[in-house]
Coordinates of C-alpha atoms in Angstrom, one line a residue:
M23 CA 0.0 0.0 0.0
I24 CA 1.3 3.4 -0.9
F25 CA 1.0 6.4 1.4
Y26 CA -2.2 8.4 1.0
E27 CA -0.4 11.6 -0.1
D28 CA 1.4 9.6 -2.8
F29 CA -1.9 8.0 -3.8
V30 CA -3.6 11.4 -4.2
K31 CA -0.6 12.8 -6.1
K32 CA -0.7 9.8 -8.5
I33 CA -4.4 10.4 -9.2
E34 CA -3.7 14.1 -9.8
E35 CA -0.8 13.3 -12.2
L36 CA -2.9 10.9 -14.3
E37 CA -5.9 13.3 -14.4
G38 CA -5.1 14.7 -17.8
E39 CA -4.5 11.4 -19.5
D40 CA -7.0 9.4 -21.5
L41 CA -8.9 6.8 -19.6
S42 CA -10.2 3.7 -21.4
F43 CA -12.2 1.1 -19.5
S44 CA -14.6 -1.7 -20.3
E45 CA -18.3 -1.9 -19.6
I46 CA -17.8 -4.0 -16.5
E47 CA -14.7 -3.6 -14.4
S48 CA -13.8 -6.0 -11.6
F49 CA -11.4 -5.3 -8.8
G50 CA -10.1 -8.1 -6.6
L51 CA -8.2 -8.2 -3.3
G52 CA -4.6 -6.9 -3.3
K53 CA -1.7 -9.3 -3.4
K54 CA -0.5 -8.5 0.1
K55 CA -3.9 -9.1 1.6
K56 CA -4.2 -12.4 -0.3
M57 CA -0.8 -13.6 1.0
G58 CA -1.8 -12.6 4.5
G59 CA -5.1 -14.4 4.2
Y60 CA -3.5 -17.6 2.8
G61 CA -0.9 -17.4 5.5
I62 CA -3.8 -17.7 8.0
A63 CA -6.1 -20.1 6.1
L64 CA -3.7 -22.8 4.9
P65 CA -2.0 -23.5 8.3
L66 CA -5.4 -23.8 9.9
I67 CA -6.5 -26.3 7.3
L68 CA -3.2 -28.2 7.5
I69 CA -3.4 -28.3 11.3
A70 CA -7.0 -29.6 11.1
C71 CA -5.9 -32.4 8.7
Y72 CA -3.1 -33.3 11.1
E73 CA -5.5 -33.4 14.1
I74 CA -7.8 -35.8 12.2
F75 CA -4.8 -38.0 11.4
V76 CA -3.7 -38.0 15.0
A77 CA -7.2 -38.6 16.2
F78 CA -7.6 -41.8 14.1
F79 CA -4.1 -43.0 14.7
L80 CA -4.2 -42.6 18.5
K81 CA -7.9 -43.4 18.7
Q82 CA -8.7 -40.2 20.5
Y83 CA -11.8 -39.2 18.6
Y84 CA -12.5 -36.0 20.7
L85 CA -9.6 -34.4 18.7
I86 CA -11.9 -34.5 15.6
L87 CA -14.0 -31.7 17.2
I88 CA -11.0 -29.5 17.5
A89 CA -10.0 -30.3 13.9
L90 CA -13.5 -29.5 12.6
V91 CA -13.4 -26.1 14.3
L92 CA -10.0 -25.3 12.8
F93 CA -11.0 -26.6 9.4
Y94 CA -14.2 -24.4 9.5
F95 CA -12.2 -21.2 10.3
G96 CA -9.6 -22.0 7.6
I97 CA -12.3 -22.6 4.9
R98 CA -14.2 -19.4 6.1
Q99 CA -11.0 -17.4 5.7
C100 CA -10.5 -18.7 2.2
R101 CA -14.1 -17.9 1.3
N102 CA -13.7 -14.3 2.6
M103 CA -10.7 -13.8 0.4
W104 CA -12.4 -15.3 -2.7
A105 CA -15.6 -13.3 -2.1
Y106 CA -13.9 -9.9 -1.9
R107 CA -14.7 -8.4 -5.3
I108 CA -15.8 -4.9 -6.3
T109 CA -17.6 -4.9 -9.7
L110 CA -18.2 -1.6 -11.4
D111 CA -20.8 -1.6 -14.2
T112 CA -20.0 1.6 -16.1
K113 CA -23.0 1.3 -18.5
E114 CA -25.7 0.9 -15.8
K115 CA -23.7 3.0 -13.3
H116 CA -23.8 0.5 -10.5
L117 CA -21.1 -0.5 -8.0
L118 CA -21.5 -4.0 -6.5
F119 CA -19.6 -5.1 -3.4
Q120 CA -20.7 -8.3 -1.6
K121 CA -24.3 -7.5 -0.7
M122 CA -24.1 -3.8 -1.4
D123 CA -25.6 -2.5 -4.6
I124 CA -24.8 1.2 -5.0
D125 CA -26.6 3.1 -7.7
L126 CA -24.1 5.8 -8.7
E127 CA -27.0 8.0 -10.1
N128 CA -28.5 8.0 -6.6
L129 CA -25.4 9.5 -5.0
S130 CA -25.2 13.0 -3.7
S131 CA -21.4 12.8 -3.1
L132 CA -18.5 10.4 -3.1
Q133 CA -15.3 11.3 -1.3
V134 CA -12.0 9.5 -1.2
R135 CA -10.4 10.0 2.2
E136 CA -8.2 8.4 4.8
A137 CA -9.8 6.4 7.6
K138 CA -8.5 4.4 10.5
I139 CA -9.7 0.8 10.2
G140 CA -8.4 -1.4 13.0
R141 CA -4.8 -0.2 13.6
K142 CA -4.1 0.9 10.0
V143 CA -5.0 4.0 8.2
I144 CA -6.1 3.2 4.6
P145 CA -8.0 5.1 1.8
V146 CA -11.7 4.6 1.8
L147 CA -14.6 5.5 -0.5
D148 CA -17.2 7.4 1.4
F149 CA -20.6 7.2 -0.4
I150 CA -23.5 9.5 0.6
T151 CA -26.8 8.9 -1.1
K152 CA -29.5 11.4 -1.8
D153 CA -31.6 9.9 1.0
K154 CA -28.7 10.7 3.4
K155 CA -27.3 7.2 3.9
Q156 CA -23.6 6.8 4.3
M157 CA -21.6 3.8 3.1
I158 CA -17.9 3.5 3.7
L159 CA -16.0 1.0 1.5
P160 CA -12.3 0.3 2.4
M161 CA -10.0 0.1 -0.6
Y162 CA -8.1 -3.2 0.0
M163 CA -8.2 -4.0 -3.7
E164 CA -5.6 -3.8 -6.4
R165 CA -5.7 -1.1 -9.1
Q166 CA -7.0 1.5 -6.6
V167 CA -6.0 4.5 -8.7
F168 CA -7.8 3.1 -11.7
L169 CA -11.0 2.6 -9.7
V170 CA -10.8 6.2 -8.3
R171 CA -10.2 7.6 -11.8
I172 CA -13.2 5.8 -13.3
L173 CA -15.4 7.0 -10.4
Q174 CA -14.1 10.5 -10.9
K175 CA -14.9 10.5 -14.6
M176 CA -18.4 9.0 -14.0
L177 CA -19.5 11.3 -11.2
G178 CA -17.9 14.6 -12.2
V179 CA -18.6 17.3 -9.6
R180 CA -20.1 14.9 -7.1
F181 CA -16.7 13.4 -6.6
S182 CA -14.1 14.8 -4.3
I183 CA -10.7 13.9 -2.8
Q184 CA -10.0 14.9 0.8
K185 CA -6.3 16.0 1.1

């Protein structure tokens, strides 16, 4: 992840260049987040498999319960990593993220700003709809600058960057 000031500077530098994008753009989880997620999920699954092996080998079947819990958390972590996807439909002007469907025509403003999530400060997209609902979307994805530039082009004056 680049620093927020560098992120804003890169967006401003690329502002004058042509921007070409397809009808539907998809943004997945960043590589560092994927590696961190796999670093948690795979050891949990491997430990669960080892626990099952030990449970059958030593005939201590209560260890299977521990293994099932570990296996569940490992699979759940993998599912969370695979499910992180932001889809931007530029033709219909919709942004889809998990169970959120944001109609970009119904937005009163969109602001890119820094926010503290957990212990880290990361860039977020702050959506405010015309009926005064606020949705904050953390930008863990790859190609962050490209997403921001597309949204900037689509929304025009309703888009702002907090510096």
